Backbone as a printed PyTorch tensor [residue, N CA C, xyz], in Angstrom:
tensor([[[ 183.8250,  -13.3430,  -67.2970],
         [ 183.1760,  -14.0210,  -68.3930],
         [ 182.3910,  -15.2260,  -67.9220]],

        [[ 181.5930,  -15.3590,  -68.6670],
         [ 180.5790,  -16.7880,  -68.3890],
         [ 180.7940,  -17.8030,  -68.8880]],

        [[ 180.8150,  -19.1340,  -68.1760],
         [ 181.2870,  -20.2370,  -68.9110],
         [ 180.3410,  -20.3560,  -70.0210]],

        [[ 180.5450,  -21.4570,  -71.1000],
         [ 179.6390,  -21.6440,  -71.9620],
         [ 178.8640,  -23.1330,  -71.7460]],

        [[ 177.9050,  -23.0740,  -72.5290],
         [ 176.6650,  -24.0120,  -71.1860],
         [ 177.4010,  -25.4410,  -72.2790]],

        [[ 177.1130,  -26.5820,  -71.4760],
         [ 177.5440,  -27.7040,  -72.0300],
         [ 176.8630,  -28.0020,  -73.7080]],

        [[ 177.4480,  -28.6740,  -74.6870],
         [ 177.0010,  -29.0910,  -75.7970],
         [ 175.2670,  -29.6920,  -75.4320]],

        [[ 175.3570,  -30.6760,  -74.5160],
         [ 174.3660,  -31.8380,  -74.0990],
         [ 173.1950,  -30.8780,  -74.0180]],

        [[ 173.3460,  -29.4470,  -72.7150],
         [ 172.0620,  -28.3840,  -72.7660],
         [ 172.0370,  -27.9030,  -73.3440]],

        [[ 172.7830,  -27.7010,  -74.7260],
         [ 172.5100,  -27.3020,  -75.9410],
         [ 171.7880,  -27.6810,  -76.7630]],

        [[ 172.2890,  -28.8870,  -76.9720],
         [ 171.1240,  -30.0970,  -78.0130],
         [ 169.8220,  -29.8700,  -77.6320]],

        [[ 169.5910,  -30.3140,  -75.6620],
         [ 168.3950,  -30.5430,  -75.0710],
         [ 167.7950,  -29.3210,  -75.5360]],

        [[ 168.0070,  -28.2870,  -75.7210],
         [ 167.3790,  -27.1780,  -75.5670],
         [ 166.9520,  -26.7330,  -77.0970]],

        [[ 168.0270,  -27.2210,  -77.8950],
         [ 167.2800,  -27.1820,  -79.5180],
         [ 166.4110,  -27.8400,  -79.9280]],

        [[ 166.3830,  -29.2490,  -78.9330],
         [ 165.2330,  -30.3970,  -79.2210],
         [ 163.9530,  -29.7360,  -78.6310]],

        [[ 164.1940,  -29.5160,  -77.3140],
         [ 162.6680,  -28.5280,  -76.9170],
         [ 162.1720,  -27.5340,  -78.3600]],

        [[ 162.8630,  -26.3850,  -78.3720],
         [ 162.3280,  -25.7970,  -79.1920],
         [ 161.8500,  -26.3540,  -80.5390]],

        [[ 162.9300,  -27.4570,  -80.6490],
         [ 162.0910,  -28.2540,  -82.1270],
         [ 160.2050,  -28.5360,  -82.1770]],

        [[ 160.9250,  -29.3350,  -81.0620],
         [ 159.1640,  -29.9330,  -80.5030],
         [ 158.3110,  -28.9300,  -80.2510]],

        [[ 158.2940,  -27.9870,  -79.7540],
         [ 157.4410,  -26.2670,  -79.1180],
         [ 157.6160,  -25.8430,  -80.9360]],

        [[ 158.0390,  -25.9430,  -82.1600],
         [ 157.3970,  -25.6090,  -83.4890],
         [ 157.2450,  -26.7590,  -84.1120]],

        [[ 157.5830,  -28.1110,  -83.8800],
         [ 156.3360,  -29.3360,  -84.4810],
         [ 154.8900,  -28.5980,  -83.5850]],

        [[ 154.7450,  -28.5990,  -82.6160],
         [ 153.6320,  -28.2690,  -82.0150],
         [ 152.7770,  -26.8450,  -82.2350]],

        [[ 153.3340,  -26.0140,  -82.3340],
         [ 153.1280,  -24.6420,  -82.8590],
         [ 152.4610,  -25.2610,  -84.0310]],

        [[ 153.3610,  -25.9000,  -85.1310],
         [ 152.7970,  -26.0060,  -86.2510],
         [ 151.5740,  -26.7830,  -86.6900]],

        [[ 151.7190,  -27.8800,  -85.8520],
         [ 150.4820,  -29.0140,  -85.5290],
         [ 149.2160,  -27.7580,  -85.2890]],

        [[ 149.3370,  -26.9420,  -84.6590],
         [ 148.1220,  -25.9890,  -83.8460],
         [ 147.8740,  -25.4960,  -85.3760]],

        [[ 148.5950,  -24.7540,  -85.9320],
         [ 148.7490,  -23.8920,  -86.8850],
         [ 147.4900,  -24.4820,  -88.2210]],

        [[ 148.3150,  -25.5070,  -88.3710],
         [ 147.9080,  -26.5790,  -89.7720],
         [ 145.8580,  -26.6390,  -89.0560]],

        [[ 145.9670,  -27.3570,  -88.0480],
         [ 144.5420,  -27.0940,  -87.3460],
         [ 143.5500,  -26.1720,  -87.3400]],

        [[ 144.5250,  -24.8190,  -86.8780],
         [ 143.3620,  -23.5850,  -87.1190],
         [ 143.3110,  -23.1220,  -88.5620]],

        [[ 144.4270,  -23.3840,  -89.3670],
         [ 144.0620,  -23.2920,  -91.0540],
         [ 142.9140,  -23.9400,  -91.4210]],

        [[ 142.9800,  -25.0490,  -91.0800],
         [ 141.4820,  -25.8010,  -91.4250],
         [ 140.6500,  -25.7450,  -90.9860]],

        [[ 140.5100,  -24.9480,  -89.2110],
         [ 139.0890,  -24.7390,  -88.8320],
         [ 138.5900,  -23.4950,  -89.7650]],

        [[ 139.6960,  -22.8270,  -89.7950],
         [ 139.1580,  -21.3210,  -90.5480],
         [ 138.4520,  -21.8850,  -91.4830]],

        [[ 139.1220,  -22.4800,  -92.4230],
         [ 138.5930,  -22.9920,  -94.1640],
         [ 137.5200,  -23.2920,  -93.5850]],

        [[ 136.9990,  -24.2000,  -92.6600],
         [ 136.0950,  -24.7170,  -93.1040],
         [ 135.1100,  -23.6060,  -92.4740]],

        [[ 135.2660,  -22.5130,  -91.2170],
         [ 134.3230,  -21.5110,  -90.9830],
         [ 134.0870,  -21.1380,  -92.1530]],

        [[ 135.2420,  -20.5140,  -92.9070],
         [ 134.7700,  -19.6070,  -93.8370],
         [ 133.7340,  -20.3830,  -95.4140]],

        [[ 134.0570,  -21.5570,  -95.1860],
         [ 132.8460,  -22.3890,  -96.0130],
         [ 131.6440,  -22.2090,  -95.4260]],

        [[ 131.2280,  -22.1740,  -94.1080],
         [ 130.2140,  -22.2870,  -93.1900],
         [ 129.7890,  -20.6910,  -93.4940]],

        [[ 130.6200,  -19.5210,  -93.2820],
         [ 130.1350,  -18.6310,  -93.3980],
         [ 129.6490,  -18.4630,  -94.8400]],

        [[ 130.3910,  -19.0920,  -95.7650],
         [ 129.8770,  -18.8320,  -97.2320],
         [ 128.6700,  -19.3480,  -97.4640]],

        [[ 128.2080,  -20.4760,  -97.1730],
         [ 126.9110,  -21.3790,  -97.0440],
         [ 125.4510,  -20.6330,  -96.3090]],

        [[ 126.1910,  -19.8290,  -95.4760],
         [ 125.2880,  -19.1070,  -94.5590],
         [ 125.0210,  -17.8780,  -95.1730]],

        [[ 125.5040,  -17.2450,  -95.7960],
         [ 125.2470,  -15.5060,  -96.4210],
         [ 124.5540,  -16.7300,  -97.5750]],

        [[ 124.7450,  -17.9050,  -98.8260],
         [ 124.0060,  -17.8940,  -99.2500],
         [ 122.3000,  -18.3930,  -98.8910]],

        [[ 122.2250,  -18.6650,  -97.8600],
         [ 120.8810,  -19.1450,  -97.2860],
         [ 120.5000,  -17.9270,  -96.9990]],

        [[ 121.1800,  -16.7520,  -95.8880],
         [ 120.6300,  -15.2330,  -96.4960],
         [ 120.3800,  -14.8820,  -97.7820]],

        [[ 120.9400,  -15.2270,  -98.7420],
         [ 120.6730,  -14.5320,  -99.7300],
         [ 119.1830,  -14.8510, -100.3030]],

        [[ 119.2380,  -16.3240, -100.1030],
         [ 117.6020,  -17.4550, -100.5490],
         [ 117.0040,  -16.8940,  -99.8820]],

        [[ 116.9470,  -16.4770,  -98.1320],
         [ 115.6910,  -15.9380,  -98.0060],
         [ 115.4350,  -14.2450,  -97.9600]],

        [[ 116.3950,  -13.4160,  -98.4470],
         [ 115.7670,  -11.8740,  -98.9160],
         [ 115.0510,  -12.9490,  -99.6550]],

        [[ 115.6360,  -13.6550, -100.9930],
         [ 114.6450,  -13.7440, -102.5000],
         [ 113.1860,  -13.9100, -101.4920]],

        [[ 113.0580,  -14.7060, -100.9340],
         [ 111.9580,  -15.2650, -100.5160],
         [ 111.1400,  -14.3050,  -99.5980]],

        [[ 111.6850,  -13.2470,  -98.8080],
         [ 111.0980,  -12.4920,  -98.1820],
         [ 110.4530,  -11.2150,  -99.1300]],

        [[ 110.9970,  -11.1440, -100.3570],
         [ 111.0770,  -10.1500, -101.5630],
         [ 109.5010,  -10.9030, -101.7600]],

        [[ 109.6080,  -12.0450, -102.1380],
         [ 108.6240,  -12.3030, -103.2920],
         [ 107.1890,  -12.7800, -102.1210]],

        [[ 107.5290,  -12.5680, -100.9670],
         [ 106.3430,  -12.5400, -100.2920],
         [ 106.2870,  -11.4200,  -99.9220]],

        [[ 106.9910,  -10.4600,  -99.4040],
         [ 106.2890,   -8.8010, -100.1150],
         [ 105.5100,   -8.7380, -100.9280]],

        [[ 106.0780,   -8.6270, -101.6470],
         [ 105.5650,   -8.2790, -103.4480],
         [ 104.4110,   -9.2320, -103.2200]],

        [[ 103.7930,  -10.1600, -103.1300],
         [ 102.8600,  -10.7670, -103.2530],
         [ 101.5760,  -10.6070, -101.5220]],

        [[ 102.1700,   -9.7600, -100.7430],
         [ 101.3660,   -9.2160,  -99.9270],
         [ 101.2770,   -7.6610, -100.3360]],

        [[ 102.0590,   -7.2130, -100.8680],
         [ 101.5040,   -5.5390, -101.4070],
         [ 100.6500,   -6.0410, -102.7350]],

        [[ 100.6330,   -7.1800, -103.3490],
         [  99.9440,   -7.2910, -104.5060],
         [  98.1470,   -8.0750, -104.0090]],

        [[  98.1190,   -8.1570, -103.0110],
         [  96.9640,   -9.1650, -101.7480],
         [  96.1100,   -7.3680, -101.4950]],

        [[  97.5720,   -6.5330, -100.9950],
         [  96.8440,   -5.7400, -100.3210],
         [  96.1530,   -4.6790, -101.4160]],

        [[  96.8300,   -4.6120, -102.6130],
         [  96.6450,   -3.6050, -103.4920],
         [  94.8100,   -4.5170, -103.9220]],

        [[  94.7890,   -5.6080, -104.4330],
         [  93.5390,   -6.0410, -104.5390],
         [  92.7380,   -5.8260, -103.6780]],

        [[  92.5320,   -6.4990, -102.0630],
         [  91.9500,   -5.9560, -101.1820],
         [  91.2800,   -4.5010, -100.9540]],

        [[  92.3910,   -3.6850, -101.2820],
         [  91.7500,   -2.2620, -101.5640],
         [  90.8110,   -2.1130, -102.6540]],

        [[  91.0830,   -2.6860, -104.1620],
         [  90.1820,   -2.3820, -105.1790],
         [  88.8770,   -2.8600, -105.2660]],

        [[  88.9450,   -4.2710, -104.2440],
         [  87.7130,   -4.9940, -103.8280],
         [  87.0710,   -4.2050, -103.0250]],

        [[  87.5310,   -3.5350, -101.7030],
         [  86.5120,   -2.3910, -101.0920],
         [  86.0810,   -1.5590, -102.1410]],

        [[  86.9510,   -0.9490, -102.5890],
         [  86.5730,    0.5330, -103.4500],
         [  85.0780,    0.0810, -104.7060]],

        [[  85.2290,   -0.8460, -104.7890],
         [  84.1880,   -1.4440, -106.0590],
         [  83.1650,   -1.6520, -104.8360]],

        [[  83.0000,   -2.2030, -103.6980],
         [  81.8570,   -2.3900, -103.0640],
         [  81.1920,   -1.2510, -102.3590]],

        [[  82.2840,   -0.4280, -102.4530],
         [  81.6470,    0.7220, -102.0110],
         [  80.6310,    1.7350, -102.5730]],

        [[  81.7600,    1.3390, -103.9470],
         [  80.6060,    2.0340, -105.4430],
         [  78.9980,    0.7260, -105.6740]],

        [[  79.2850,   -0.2200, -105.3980],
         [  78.4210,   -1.6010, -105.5750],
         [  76.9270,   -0.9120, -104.6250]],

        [[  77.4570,   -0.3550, -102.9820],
         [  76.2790,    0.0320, -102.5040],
         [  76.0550,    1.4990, -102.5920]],

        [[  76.9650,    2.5390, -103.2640],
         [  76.5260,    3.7530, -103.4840],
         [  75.6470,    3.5730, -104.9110]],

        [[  75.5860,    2.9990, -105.8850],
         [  74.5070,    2.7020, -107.4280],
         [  73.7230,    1.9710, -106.7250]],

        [[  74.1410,    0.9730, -106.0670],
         [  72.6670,    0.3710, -105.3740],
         [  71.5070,    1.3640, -104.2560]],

        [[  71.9440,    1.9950, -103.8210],
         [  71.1900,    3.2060, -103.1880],
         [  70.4070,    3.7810, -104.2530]],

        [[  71.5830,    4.4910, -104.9080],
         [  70.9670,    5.1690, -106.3100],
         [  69.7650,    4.3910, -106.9430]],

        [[  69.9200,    3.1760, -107.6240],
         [  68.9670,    2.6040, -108.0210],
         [  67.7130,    2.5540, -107.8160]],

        [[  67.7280,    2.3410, -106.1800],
         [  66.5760,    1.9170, -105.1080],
         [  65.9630,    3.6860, -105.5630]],

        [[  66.6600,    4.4680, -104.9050],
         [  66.2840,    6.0250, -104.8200],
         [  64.9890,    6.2670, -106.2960]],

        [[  65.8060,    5.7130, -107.2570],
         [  65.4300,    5.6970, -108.5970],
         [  64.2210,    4.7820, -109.1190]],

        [[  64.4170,    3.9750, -108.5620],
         [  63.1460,    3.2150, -108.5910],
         [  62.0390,    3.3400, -107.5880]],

        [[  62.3370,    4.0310, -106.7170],
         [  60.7960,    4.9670, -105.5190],
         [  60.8150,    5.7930, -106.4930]],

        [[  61.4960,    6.9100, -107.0710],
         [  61.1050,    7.7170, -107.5660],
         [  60.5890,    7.2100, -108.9280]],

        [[  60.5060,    6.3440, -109.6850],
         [  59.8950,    6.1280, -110.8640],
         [  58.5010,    5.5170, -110.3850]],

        [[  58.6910,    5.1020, -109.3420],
         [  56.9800,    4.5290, -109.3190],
         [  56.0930,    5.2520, -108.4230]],

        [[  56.7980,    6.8840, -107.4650],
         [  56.1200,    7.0810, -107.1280],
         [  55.2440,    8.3150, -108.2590]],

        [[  56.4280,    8.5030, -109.2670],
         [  56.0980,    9.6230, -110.2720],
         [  55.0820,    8.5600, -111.5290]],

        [[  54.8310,    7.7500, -111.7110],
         [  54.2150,    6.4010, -112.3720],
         [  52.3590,    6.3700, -111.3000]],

        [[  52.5280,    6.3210, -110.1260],
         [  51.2350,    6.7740, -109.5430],
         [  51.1070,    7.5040, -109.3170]],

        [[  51.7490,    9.1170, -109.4230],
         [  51.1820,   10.2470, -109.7090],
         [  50.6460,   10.3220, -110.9900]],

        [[  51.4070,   10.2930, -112.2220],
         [  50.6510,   10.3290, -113.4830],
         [  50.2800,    9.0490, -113.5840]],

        [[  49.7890,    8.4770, -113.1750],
         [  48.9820,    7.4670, -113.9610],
         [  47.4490,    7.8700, -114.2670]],

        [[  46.6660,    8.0040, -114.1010],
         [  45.3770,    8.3700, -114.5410],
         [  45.7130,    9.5860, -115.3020]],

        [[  46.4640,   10.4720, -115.1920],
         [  46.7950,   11.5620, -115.6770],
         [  47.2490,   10.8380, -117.3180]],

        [[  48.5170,   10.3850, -117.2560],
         [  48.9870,   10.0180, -118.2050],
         [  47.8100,    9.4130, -119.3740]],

        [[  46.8780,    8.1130, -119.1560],
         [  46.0130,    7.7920, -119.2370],
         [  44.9370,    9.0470, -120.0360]],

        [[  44.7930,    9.8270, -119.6580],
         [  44.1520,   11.1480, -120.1320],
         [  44.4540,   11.9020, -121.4410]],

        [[  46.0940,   11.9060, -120.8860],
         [  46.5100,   12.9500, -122.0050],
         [  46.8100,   11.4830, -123.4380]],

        [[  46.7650,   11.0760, -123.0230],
         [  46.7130,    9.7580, -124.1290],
         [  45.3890,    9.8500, -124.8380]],

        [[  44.6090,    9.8530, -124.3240],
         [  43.0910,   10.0510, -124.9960],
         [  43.1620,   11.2220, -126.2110]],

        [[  43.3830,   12.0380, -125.4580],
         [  43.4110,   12.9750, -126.0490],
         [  44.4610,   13.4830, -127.2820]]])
């Protein structure tokens, strides 16, 4: 059989372990509060993600609404110089058909 260890390395040895869970717990109480406060940090942070989707949303939407104009502005200038062709076309042809009948026209007027 084994002797049994003195009272004195008994105490000593309950006092260690006391101190090794004041200390444990000291750590403990610490990383509770670093967490809290990460997880505030992380909460703060998904909402500043959240502010800028809004913000990346509404500058989309306002560059598909840039680009959708942009397009309707070509498409109108395109028609702007296809009637303007036309016009021109239209106006050689009225004055060159205007000095063909003219003396002609002039004639059948007389008459």
């Amino acid at each position: 059989m084994r002797p049994l260890p003195h009272p004195a390395m008994l105490e000593e040895e309950l006092e260690m372990q006391r101190a090794e869970i004041r200390t444990l717990l000291a750590d403990n109480r610490r990383l509770v509060e670093y967490r809290m406060m990460l997880q505030l940090e992380v909460g703060a942070a998904k909402e500043e993600i959240h502010r800028m989707n809004v913000g990346f949303s509404d500058i989309r939407a306002e560059e598909e609404m840039q680009s959708r104009e942009l397009y309707e502005v070509q498409k109108l200038t395109s028609v702007r110089k296809e009637l303007t062709t036309k016009v021109q076309t239209l106006t050689q042809d009225l004055a060159r058909l205007q000095s063909d009948n003219g003396p002609a026209s002039l004639t059948s007027d007389r008459l």
